[in-house]
PDB file of C-alpha atoms and ligand atoms in Angstrom:
ATOM      1  CA  MET A   1       0.000   0.000   0.000  1.00  0.00           C
ATOM      2  CA  ASN A   2       1.244   3.529  -0.672  1.00  0.00           C
ATOM      3  CA  LEU A   3       0.861   6.604   1.510  1.00  0.00           C
ATOM      4  CA  ALA A   4      -1.850   8.240  -0.599  1.00  0.00           C
ATOM      5  CA  SER A   5      -4.196   5.273  -0.261  1.00  0.00           C
ATOM      6  CA  ALA A   6      -3.338   4.935   3.444  1.00  0.00           C
ATOM      7  CA  LEU A   7      -4.343   8.574   3.957  1.00  0.00           C
ATOM      8  CA  ARG A   8      -7.602   7.936   2.102  1.00  0.00           C
ATOM      9  CA  SER A   9      -8.299   4.922   4.319  1.00  0.00           C
ATOM     10  CA  ALA A  10      -7.507   6.986   7.425  1.00  0.00           C
ATOM     11  CA  ALA A  11      -9.858   9.759   6.306  1.00  0.00           C
ATOM     12  CA  ALA A  12     -12.615   7.147   5.910  1.00  0.00           C
ATOM     13  CA  ASP A  13     -11.794   5.569   9.332  1.00  0.00           C
ATOM     14  CA  ARG A  14     -10.794   2.364   7.598  1.00  0.00           C
ATOM     15  CA  LEU A  15      -7.053   2.352   8.278  1.00  0.00           C
ATOM     16  CA  TYR A  16      -5.724  -0.985   9.504  1.00  0.00           C
ATOM     17  CA  PRO A  17      -5.124  -0.746  13.315  1.00  0.00           C
ATOM     18  CA  ALA A  18      -1.398  -1.483  12.957  1.00  0.00           C
ATOM     19  CA  VAL A  19       0.636  -0.115  10.075  1.00  0.00           C
ATOM     20  CA  ILE A  20       4.321  -0.280   9.243  1.00  0.00           C
ATOM     21  CA  LEU A  21       5.740   2.841   7.634  1.00  0.00           C
ATOM     22  CA  HIS A  22       8.882   1.730   5.846  1.00  0.00           C
ATOM     23  CA  GLY A  23      11.174   2.902   3.069  1.00  0.00           C
ATOM     24  CA  GLY A  24      11.917   6.580   2.471  1.00  0.00           C
ATOM     25  CA  THR A  25      14.081   8.659   4.766  1.00  0.00           C
ATOM     26  CA  GLU A  26      13.605   8.849   8.526  1.00  0.00           C
ATOM     27  CA  GLU A  27      12.245  12.352   8.024  1.00  0.00           C
ATOM     28  CA  ALA A  28       9.698  11.085   5.477  1.00  0.00           C
ATOM     29  CA  ARG A  29       8.556   8.316   7.814  1.00  0.00           C
ATOM     30  CA  ARG A  30       8.008  10.773  10.674  1.00  0.00           C
ATOM     31  CA  GLN A  31       6.106  13.195   8.475  1.00  0.00           C
ATOM     32  CA  ALA A  32       3.930  10.375   7.129  1.00  0.00           C
ATOM     33  CA  ALA A  33       3.152   9.247  10.696  1.00  0.00           C
ATOM     34  CA  VAL A  34       2.138  12.766  11.735  1.00  0.00           C
ATOM     35  CA  ASP A  35      -0.009  13.191   8.588  1.00  0.00           C
ATOM     36  CA  LEU A  36      -1.769   9.892   9.236  1.00  0.00           C
ATOM     37  CA  ALA A  37      -2.313  10.730  12.921  1.00  0.00           C
ATOM     38  CA  ARG A  38      -3.834  14.108  12.049  1.00  0.00           C
ATOM     39  CA  THR A  39      -6.061  12.471   9.468  1.00  0.00           C
ATOM     40  CA  LEU A  40      -7.253   9.929  12.028  1.00  0.00           C
ATOM     41  CA  LEU A  41      -7.886  12.384  14.866  1.00  0.00           C
ATOM     42  CA  CYS A  42      -8.893  15.608  13.082  1.00  0.00           C
ATOM     43  CA  ILE A  43     -12.193  16.885  14.454  1.00  0.00           C
ATOM     44  CA  HIS A  44     -13.663  17.560  11.032  1.00  0.00           C
ATOM     45  CA  ALA A  45     -15.886  15.043   9.352  1.00  0.00           C
ATOM     46  CA  LEU A  46     -14.858  15.947   5.825  1.00  0.00           C
ATOM     47  CA  SER A  47     -11.520  16.802   4.217  1.00  0.00           C
ATOM     48  CA  ARG A  48      -9.303  15.497   6.976  1.00  0.00           C
ATOM     49  CA  PRO A  49      -6.744  16.592   8.011  1.00  0.00           C
ATOM     50  CA  CYS A  50      -7.631  20.263   8.126  1.00  0.00           C
ATOM     51  CA  ALA A  51      -3.969  21.245   8.712  1.00  0.00           C
ATOM     52  CA  GLN A  52      -3.415  21.700   4.973  1.00  0.00           C
ATOM     53  CA  GLY A  53      -4.784  25.229   5.036  1.00  0.00           C
ATOM     54  CA  GLY A  54      -7.297  27.603   6.534  1.00  0.00           C
ATOM     55  CA  GLU A  55      -8.585  27.110  10.047  1.00  0.00           C
ATOM     56  CA  VAL A  56      -6.665  24.358  11.824  1.00  0.00           C
ATOM     57  CA  CYS A  57      -8.481  22.289  14.442  1.00  0.00           C
ATOM     58  CA  ARG A  58      -7.198  21.799  17.988  1.00  0.00           C
ATOM     59  CA  ASN A  59      -6.195  18.201  17.287  1.00  0.00           C
ATOM     60  CA  CYS A  60      -4.272  18.803  14.070  1.00  0.00           C
ATOM     61  CA  ARG A  61      -2.493  21.777  15.627  1.00  0.00           C
ATOM     62  CA  ARG A  62      -1.208  19.830  18.590  1.00  0.00           C
ATOM     63  CA  ILE A  63      -0.269  16.596  16.819  1.00  0.00           C
ATOM     64  CA  CYS A  64       3.395  17.064  16.006  1.00  0.00           C
ATOM     65  CA  TRP A  65       6.650  15.263  16.464  1.00  0.00           C
ATOM     66  CA  PRO A  66       7.915  15.578  20.054  1.00  0.00           C
ATOM     67  CA  GLY A  67      10.774  18.026  20.461  1.00  0.00           C
ATOM     68  CA  GLU A  68       9.872  19.967  17.334  1.00  0.00           C
ATOM     69  CA  THR A  69       7.436  22.175  19.227  1.00  0.00           C
ATOM     70  CA  ASP A  70       6.120  22.335  22.782  1.00  0.00           C
ATOM     71  CA  LEU A  71       2.657  21.363  21.655  1.00  0.00           C
ATOM     72  CA  PHE A  72       1.240  18.145  22.985  1.00  0.00           C
ATOM     73  CA  HIS A  73      -1.845  16.050  22.381  1.00  0.00           C
ATOM     74  CA  PRO A  74      -2.840  13.530  25.085  1.00  0.00           C
ATOM     75  CA  ASP A  75      -4.073  10.978  22.547  1.00  0.00           C
ATOM     76  CA  PHE A  76      -0.940  10.996  20.423  1.00  0.00           C
ATOM     77  CA  ALA A  77       2.185   9.317  21.785  1.00  0.00           C
ATOM     78  CA  VAL A  78       5.584   8.685  20.252  1.00  0.00           C
ATOM     79  CA  LEU A  79       8.089   6.174  21.532  1.00  0.00           C
ATOM     80  CA  GLU A  80      11.663   6.874  20.480  1.00  0.00           C
ATOM     81  CA  ARG A  81      14.691   4.858  21.427  1.00  0.00           C
ATOM     82  CA  ASN A  82      17.462   6.303  23.524  1.00  0.00           C
ATOM     83  CA  LEU A  83      20.611   6.972  21.602  1.00  0.00           C
ATOM     84  CA  LYS A  84      22.103   3.752  20.243  1.00  0.00           C
ATOM     85  CA  THR A  85      20.038   1.473  22.459  1.00  0.00           C
ATOM     86  CA  SER A  86      17.112  -0.750  21.758  1.00  0.00           C
ATOM     87  CA  THR A  87      13.566   0.392  22.299  1.00  0.00           C
ATOM     88  CA  SER A  88      13.284  -1.022  25.788  1.00  0.00           C
ATOM     89  CA  VAL A  89      10.611  -3.265  27.246  1.00  0.00           C
ATOM     90  CA  ALA A  90       9.960  -0.787  30.059  1.00  0.00           C
ATOM     91  CA  ALA A  91       9.403   2.143  27.700  1.00  0.00           C
ATOM     92  CA  THR A  92       7.193   0.039  25.435  1.00  0.00           C
ATOM     93  CA  ARG A  93       5.061  -1.141  28.366  1.00  0.00           C
ATOM     94  CA  GLU A  94       4.725   2.429  29.580  1.00  0.00           C
ATOM     95  CA  LEU A  95       3.402   3.429  26.162  1.00  0.00           C
ATOM     96  CA  LEU A  96       1.086   0.438  25.954  1.00  0.00           C
ATOM     97  CA  LYS A  97      -0.405   1.232  29.369  1.00  0.00           C
ATOM     98  CA  ARG A  98      -1.839   4.361  27.820  1.00  0.00           C
ATOM     99  CA  ALA A  99      -3.502   2.194  25.195  1.00  0.00           C
ATOM    100  CA  GLN A 100      -5.585   0.625  28.003  1.00  0.00           C
ATOM    101  CA  LEU A 101      -7.180   3.987  28.754  1.00  0.00           C
ATOM    102  CA  SER A 102      -9.961   5.689  26.861  1.00  0.00           C
ATOM    103  CA  PRO A 103      -8.990   8.637  24.690  1.00  0.00           C
ATOM    104  CA  PHE A 104      -8.822  11.914  26.586  1.00  0.00           C
ATOM    105  CA  GLU A 105     -10.049  14.247  23.880  1.00  0.00           C
ATOM    106  CA  ALA A 106     -10.032  12.746  20.422  1.00  0.00           C
ATOM    107  CA  ARG A 107     -12.171  10.003  18.918  1.00  0.00           C
ATOM    108  CA  GLY A 108      -9.270   7.576  19.166  1.00  0.00           C
ATOM    109  CA  GLN A 109      -5.618   7.220  20.041  1.00  0.00           C
ATOM    110  CA  VAL A 110      -2.490   7.026  17.914  1.00  0.00           C
ATOM    111  CA  PHE A 111       0.733   5.407  19.107  1.00  0.00           C
ATOM    112  CA  ILE A 112       3.952   5.673  17.168  1.00  0.00           C
ATOM    113  CA  ILE A 113       7.028   3.536  17.615  1.00  0.00           C
ATOM    114  CA  ALA A 114       9.716   5.543  15.889  1.00  0.00           C
ATOM    115  CA  ASN A 115      12.476   2.963  15.599  1.00  0.00           C
ATOM    116  CA  ALA A 116      10.499  -0.251  15.478  1.00  0.00           C
ATOM    117  CA  GLU A 117      13.526  -2.093  14.103  1.00  0.00           C
ATOM    118  CA  THR A 118      15.084  -1.764  17.574  1.00  0.00           C
ATOM    119  CA  LEU A 119      12.167  -3.305  19.492  1.00  0.00           C
ATOM    120  CA  THR A 120      13.474  -6.140  21.616  1.00  0.00           C
ATOM    121  CA  GLY A 121      11.704  -9.493  21.335  1.00  0.00           C
ATOM    122  CA  GLU A 122       9.992  -8.981  24.673  1.00  0.00           C
ATOM    123  CA  ALA A 123       8.860  -5.457  23.811  1.00  0.00           C
ATOM    124  CA  ALA A 124       7.526  -6.678  20.468  1.00  0.00           C
ATOM    125  CA  ASN A 125       5.573  -9.378  22.273  1.00  0.00           C
ATOM    126  CA  SER A 126       3.861  -6.909  24.617  1.00  0.00           C
ATOM    127  CA  LEU A 127       2.895  -4.924  21.551  1.00  0.00           C
ATOM    128  CA  LEU A 128       1.569  -8.038  19.843  1.00  0.00           C
ATOM    129  CA  LYS A 129      -0.634  -8.778  22.831  1.00  0.00           C
ATOM    130  CA  ILE A 130      -2.272  -5.369  22.497  1.00  0.00           C
ATOM    131  CA  LEU A 131      -2.746  -5.865  18.754  1.00  0.00           C
ATOM    132  CA  GLU A 132      -4.409  -9.212  19.362  1.00  0.00           C
ATOM    133  CA  GLU A 133      -6.909  -7.782  21.855  1.00  0.00           C
ATOM    134  CA  PRO A 134     -10.276  -7.004  20.364  1.00  0.00           C
ATOM    135  CA  PRO A 135     -10.616  -3.229  19.941  1.00  0.00           C
ATOM    136  CA  ASP A 136     -12.829  -1.481  22.488  1.00  0.00           C
ATOM    137  CA  SER A 137     -15.204   1.337  21.637  1.00  0.00           C
ATOM    138  CA  ALA A 138     -12.491   3.822  20.685  1.00  0.00           C
ATOM    139  CA  PRO A 139     -10.122   3.034  17.825  1.00  0.00           C
ATOM    140  CA  ARG A 140      -6.427   2.646  18.568  1.00  0.00           C
ATOM    141  CA  ASN A 141      -3.909   2.959  15.807  1.00  0.00           C
ATOM    142  CA  PHE A 142      -0.302   1.852  16.008  1.00  0.00           C
ATOM    143  CA  MET A 143       2.379   2.942  13.573  1.00  0.00           C
ATOM    144  CA  LEU A 144       5.698   1.169  13.418  1.00  0.00           C
ATOM    145  CA  LEU A 145       8.437   3.128  11.662  1.00  0.00           C
ATOM    146  CA  ALA A 146      11.427   1.255  10.251  1.00  0.00           C
ATOM    147  CA  PRO A 147      13.818   1.501   7.284  1.00  0.00           C
ATOM    148  CA  SER A 148      12.469  -1.807   5.951  1.00  0.00           C
ATOM    149  CA  SER A 149       9.516  -3.945   7.038  1.00  0.00           C
ATOM    150  CA  HIS A 150      11.975  -6.852   6.963  1.00  0.00           C
ATOM    151  CA  ASP A 151      13.670  -5.293   9.995  1.00  0.00           C
ATOM    152  CA  LEU A 152      10.622  -6.258  12.071  1.00  0.00           C
ATOM    153  CA  LEU A 153       9.726  -9.608  13.563  1.00  0.00           C
ATOM    154  CA  PRO A 154       7.551 -11.728  11.232  1.00  0.00           C
ATOM    155  CA  THR A 155       4.845 -11.859  13.913  1.00  0.00           C
ATOM    156  CA  LEU A 156       4.575  -8.077  13.895  1.00  0.00           C
ATOM    157  CA  ARG A 157       4.660  -7.941  10.102  1.00  0.00           C
ATOM    158  CA  SER A 158       1.836 -10.438   9.807  1.00  0.00           C
ATOM    159  CA  ARG A 159      -0.431  -8.304  12.014  1.00  0.00           C
ATOM    160  CA  SER A 160       0.292  -5.029  10.275  1.00  0.00           C
ATOM    161  CA  MET A 161      -0.370  -3.345   6.972  1.00  0.00           C
ATOM    162  CA  ALA A 162       2.881  -2.204   5.373  1.00  0.00           C
ATOM    163  CA  ILE A 163       2.955   1.238   3.774  1.00  0.00           C
ATOM    164  CA  PHE A 164       5.974   1.719   1.520  1.00  0.00           C
ATOM    165  CA  LEU A 165       7.301   5.251   1.199  1.00  0.00           C
ATOM    166  CA  GLY A 166       9.647   4.593  -1.723  1.00  0.00           C
ATOM    167  CA  ALA A 167      13.392   4.203  -2.092  1.00  0.00           C
ATOM    168  CA  ALA A 168      15.428   6.124   0.457  1.00  0.00           C
ATOM    169  CA  GLU A 169      17.853   7.603  -1.993  1.00  0.00           C
ATOM    170  CA  GLU A 170      18.114   8.509  -5.623  1.00  0.00           C
ATOM    171  CA  ILE A 171      19.454   5.570  -7.583  1.00  0.00           C
ATOM    172  CA  ASP A 172      22.142   5.920 -10.244  1.00  0.00           C
ATOM    173  CA  ARG A 173      20.204   5.024 -13.422  1.00  0.00           C
ATOM    174  CA  GLU A 174      23.275   4.532 -15.592  1.00  0.00           C
ATOM    175  CA  ALA A 175      24.956   2.102 -13.199  1.00  0.00           C
ATOM    176  CA  THR A 176      21.650   0.307 -12.738  1.00  0.00           C
ATOM    177  CA  ALA A 177      21.254  -0.193 -16.503  1.00  0.00           C
ATOM    178  CA  ARG A 178      24.838  -1.411 -16.889  1.00  0.00           C
ATOM    179  CA  ILE A 179      24.638  -3.879 -14.012  1.00  0.00           C
ATOM    180  CA  GLY A 180      21.161  -4.970 -15.100  1.00  0.00           C
ATOM    181  CA  GLN A 181      22.429  -5.745 -18.603  1.00  0.00           C
ATOM    182  CA  GLN A 182      25.325  -7.868 -17.296  1.00  0.00           C
ATOM    183  CA  PHE A 183      23.057  -9.611 -14.850  1.00  0.00           C
ATOM    184  CA  ALA A 184      20.507 -10.336 -17.606  1.00  0.00           C
ATOM    185  CA  GLU A 185      23.177 -11.901 -19.846  1.00  0.00           C
ATOM    186  CA  ARG A 186      24.349 -14.230 -17.103  1.00  0.00           C
ATOM    187  CA  VAL A 187      20.846 -15.215 -16.057  1.00  0.00           C
ATOM    188  CA  THR A 188      20.009 -15.929 -19.687  1.00  0.00           C
ATOM    189  CA  GLY A 189      23.132 -18.107 -19.814  1.00  0.00           C
ATOM    190  CA  TYR A 190      21.872 -20.014 -16.816  1.00  0.00           C
ATOM    191  CA  ALA A 191      18.407 -20.451 -18.341  1.00  0.00           C
ATOM    192  CA  ALA A 192      19.995 -21.879 -21.518  1.00  0.00           C
ATOM    193  CA  THR A 193      22.517 -24.237 -19.896  1.00  0.00           C
ATOM    194  CA  GLY A 194      21.482 -24.815 -16.280  1.00  0.00           C
ATOM    195  CA  ALA A 195      25.138 -24.346 -15.311  1.00  0.00           C
ATOM    196  CA  ALA A 196      25.500 -23.050 -11.738  1.00  0.00           C
ATOM    197  CA  VAL A 197      28.567 -21.024 -12.659  1.00  0.00           C
ATOM    198  CA  TYR A 198      26.239 -18.537 -14.379  1.00  0.00           C
ATOM    199  CA  LEU A 199      24.379 -18.001 -11.110  1.00  0.00           C
ATOM    200  CA  LEU A 200      27.581 -17.160  -9.265  1.00  0.00           C
ATOM    201  CA  SER A 201      28.658 -14.737 -11.958  1.00  0.00           C
ATOM    202  CA  ALA A 202      25.151 -13.204 -11.962  1.00  0.00           C
ATOM    203  CA  ALA A 203      25.518 -12.594  -8.213  1.00  0.00           C
ATOM    204  CA  GLU A 204      28.965 -11.154  -8.865  1.00  0.00           C
ATOM    205  CA  ALA A 205      27.475  -8.672 -11.342  1.00  0.00           C
ATOM    206  CA  LEU A 206      25.198  -7.383  -8.547  1.00  0.00           C
ATOM    207  CA  GLU A 207      28.201  -6.802  -6.282  1.00  0.00           C
ATOM    208  CA  ALA A 208      29.048  -3.825  -8.499  1.00  0.00           C
ATOM    209  CA  ALA A 209      25.888  -2.092  -7.222  1.00  0.00           C
ATOM    210  CA  GLY A 210      27.833  -0.147  -4.627  1.00  0.00           C
ATOM    211  CA  ASP A 211      29.808  -0.255  -1.438  1.00  0.00           C
ATOM    212  CA  PHE A 212      28.195  -2.955   0.653  1.00  0.00           C
ATOM    213  CA  LYS A 213      30.498  -2.365   3.636  1.00  0.00           C
ATOM    214  CA  ASP A 214      28.138  -0.151   5.638  1.00  0.00           C
ATOM    215  CA  PRO A 215      25.675  -2.612   7.140  1.00  0.00           C
ATOM    216  CA  ARG A 216      23.046   0.093   7.676  1.00  0.00           C
ATOM    217  CA  SER A 217      23.095   1.449   4.158  1.00  0.00           C
ATOM    218  CA  GLY A 218      20.219   0.285   2.005  1.00  0.00           C
ATOM    219  CA  ARG A 219      21.509   2.047  -1.079  1.00  0.00           C
ATOM    220  CA  PRO A 220      23.614  -0.715  -2.742  1.00  0.00           C
ATOM    221  CA  TRP A 221      20.755  -3.147  -2.164  1.00  0.00           C
ATOM    222  CA  ALA A 222      18.238  -0.777  -3.694  1.00  0.00           C
ATOM    223  CA  THR A 223      20.560  -0.363  -6.687  1.00  0.00           C
ATOM    224  CA  ALA A 224      20.959  -4.143  -7.020  1.00  0.00           C
ATOM    225  CA  ALA A 225      17.170  -4.537  -6.861  1.00  0.00           C
ATOM    226  CA  ALA A 226      16.736  -1.859  -9.527  1.00  0.00           C
ATOM    227  CA  ALA A 227      19.315  -3.654 -11.713  1.00  0.00           C
ATOM    228  CA  VAL A 228      17.327  -6.877 -11.400  1.00  0.00           C
ATOM    229  CA  VAL A 229      14.149  -5.006 -12.365  1.00  0.00           C
ATOM    230  CA  HIS A 230      16.063  -3.651 -15.374  1.00  0.00           C
ATOM    231  CA  ALA A 231      16.970  -7.250 -16.302  1.00  0.00           C
ATOM    232  CA  ILE A 232      13.286  -8.221 -16.150  1.00  0.00           C
ATOM    233  CA  GLU A 233      12.647  -5.730 -18.924  1.00  0.00           C
ATOM    234  CA  THR A 234      15.405  -7.253 -21.078  1.00  0.00           C
ATOM    235  CA  GLU A 235      13.919  -9.211 -23.962  1.00  0.00           C
ATOM    236  CA  ALA A 236      16.495 -12.015 -23.952  1.00  0.00           C
ATOM    237  CA  VAL A 237      15.394 -13.126 -20.467  1.00  0.00           C
ATOM    238  CA  PRO A 238      12.785 -15.934 -20.755  1.00  0.00           C
ATOM    239  CA  PRO A 239       9.360 -15.120 -19.216  1.00  0.00           C
ATOM    240  CA  VAL A 240       9.575 -17.895 -16.588  1.00  0.00           C
ATOM    241  CA  VAL A 241      12.824 -16.362 -15.312  1.00  0.00           C
ATOM    242  CA  ARG A 242      11.327 -12.856 -15.251  1.00  0.00           C
ATOM    243  CA  ARG A 243       8.705 -13.942 -12.746  1.00  0.00           C
ATOM    244  CA  ARG A 244      11.426 -15.229 -10.460  1.00  0.00           C
ATOM    245  CA  LEU A 245      13.476 -12.096 -10.819  1.00  0.00           C
ATOM    246  CA  LEU A 246      10.612 -10.091  -9.359  1.00  0.00           C
ATOM    247  CA  GLY A 247      10.840 -12.167  -6.170  1.00  0.00           C
ATOM    248  CA  LEU A 248      14.600 -11.679  -6.153  1.00  0.00           C
ATOM    249  CA  ALA A 249      14.265  -7.893  -6.473  1.00  0.00           C
ATOM    250  CA  GLN A 250      11.925  -7.790  -3.476  1.00  0.00           C
ATOM    251  CA  ALA A 251      14.257  -9.978  -1.427  1.00  0.00           C
ATOM    252  CA  LEU A 252      17.209  -7.700  -2.210  1.00  0.00           C
ATOM    253  CA  LEU A 253      15.346  -4.730  -0.731  1.00  0.00           C
ATOM    254  CA  GLY A 254      15.000  -6.668   2.524  1.00  0.00           C
ATOM    255  CA  ALA A 255      18.617  -7.818   2.575  1.00  0.00           C
ATOM    256  CA  PRO A 256      20.127  -5.047   4.764  1.00  0.00           C
ATOM    257  CA  ALA A 257      18.368  -6.674   7.726  1.00  0.00           C
ATOM    258  CA  MET A 258      20.338  -9.863   7.065  1.00  0.00           C
ATOM    259  CA  ARG A 259      23.553  -7.875   7.012  1.00  0.00           C
ATOM    260  CA  LEU A 260      22.833  -6.717  10.530  1.00  0.00           C
ATOM    261  CA  ARG A 261      23.038 -10.346  11.506  1.00  0.00           C
ATOM    262  CA  ALA A 262      26.634 -10.207  10.250  1.00  0.00           C
ATOM    263  CA  VAL A 263      26.272 -12.230   7.083  1.00  0.00           C
ATOM    264  CA  GLY A 264      28.614 -10.948   4.352  1.00  0.00           C
ATOM    265  CA  ALA A 265      27.131  -9.148   1.349  1.00  0.00           C
ATOM    266  CA  GLN A 266      28.677 -11.561  -1.160  1.00  0.00           C
ATOM    267  CA  ARG A 267      27.144 -14.570   0.565  1.00  0.00           C
ATOM    268  CA  ILE A 268      23.748 -12.905   0.746  1.00  0.00           C
ATOM    269  CA  LEU A 269      23.831 -12.023  -2.964  1.00  0.00           C
ATOM    270  CA  GLU A 270      24.842 -15.549  -3.979  1.00  0.00           C
ATOM    271  CA  GLY A 271      22.307 -17.098  -1.643  1.00  0.00           C
ATOM    272  CA  LEU A 272      19.421 -14.946  -2.872  1.00  0.00           C
ATOM    273  CA  VAL A 273      20.257 -15.386  -6.560  1.00  0.00           C
ATOM    274  CA  CYS A 274      20.507 -19.175  -6.180  1.00  0.00           C
ATOM    275  CA  ARG A 275      17.386 -19.454  -4.034  1.00  0.00           C
ATOM    276  CA  HIS A 276      15.232 -17.458  -6.425  1.00  0.00           C
ATOM    277  CA  LEU A 277      16.533 -18.843  -9.710  1.00  0.00           C
ATOM    278  CA  THR A 278      16.873 -22.520  -8.922  1.00  0.00           C
ATOM    279  CA  ALA A 279      13.581 -24.244  -8.313  1.00  0.00           C
ATOM    280  CA  PRO A 280      12.104 -27.723  -7.988  1.00  0.00           C
ATOM    281  CA  ARG A 281      12.275 -29.744 -11.202  1.00  0.00           C
ATOM    282  CA  SER A 282       8.556 -29.392 -11.871  1.00  0.00           C
ATOM    283  CA  GLN A 283       9.006 -25.687 -12.456  1.00  0.00           C
ATOM    284  CA  ALA A 284      12.532 -25.955 -13.857  1.00  0.00           C
ATOM    285  CA  VAL A 285      13.738 -22.958 -15.828  1.00  0.00           C
TER     286      VAL A 285
HETATM  287 ZN1   ZN B   1      -7.986  18.960  11.997  1.00  0.00          ZN
END
């Protein structure tokens, strides 16, 4: 789902109770969370949120990112991690306690977890418990902000609607086309011969997508994914392979999370290429 349709759902009170805001820059994720919260809690019935111009309602005015102004809304809470630490169990429980109360002023409550990728297992579980409870009379919305939805536990992902805010950085189109062309040639070689050496050299082509040394940088992965998408559009690649490349491109976007678990970039690239392009005999390429 993209942000525009999420905002439409929020304006119609149909937004999924738990959403993941991922992709984009940290700034973009915060702004999207504030926009969604205003849309959910704005006092107006039509054209929510009203903050876009004219008279601004008391809810929209006071819903803003903590620290940016002194304004405060009792039904809007943001949990941020302390510098360089995880989002702790204690802080998460404190936030979730407020979710047991009725809204103070607005028609519902909005809770934001700013660095959801740092939720500890225990903290994530307390959150899950709240998400599993049947909603009471007032709606409660949770927003989990993370660079990639793959940074979150699968249990949290399965209970949330992911809203993708787009690639974090501008991608070098020329490099993408060049790498995509090389990758396409090697994949086509594999499709024609079935020789595994083509898969390894296809993975090697993707290694040129950038400097993979920074484990937190999603950029080389996004470039590699874009190169694979470029290969899909290459005519020489057989249709059955194209379908698999789509899965590979998606997996590459989630790969930075694997890097955080200290697996080398080269191994991840080889593993993903092999996993997505080799398949049971019944659907052999
Ligand atoms: Zn408003």
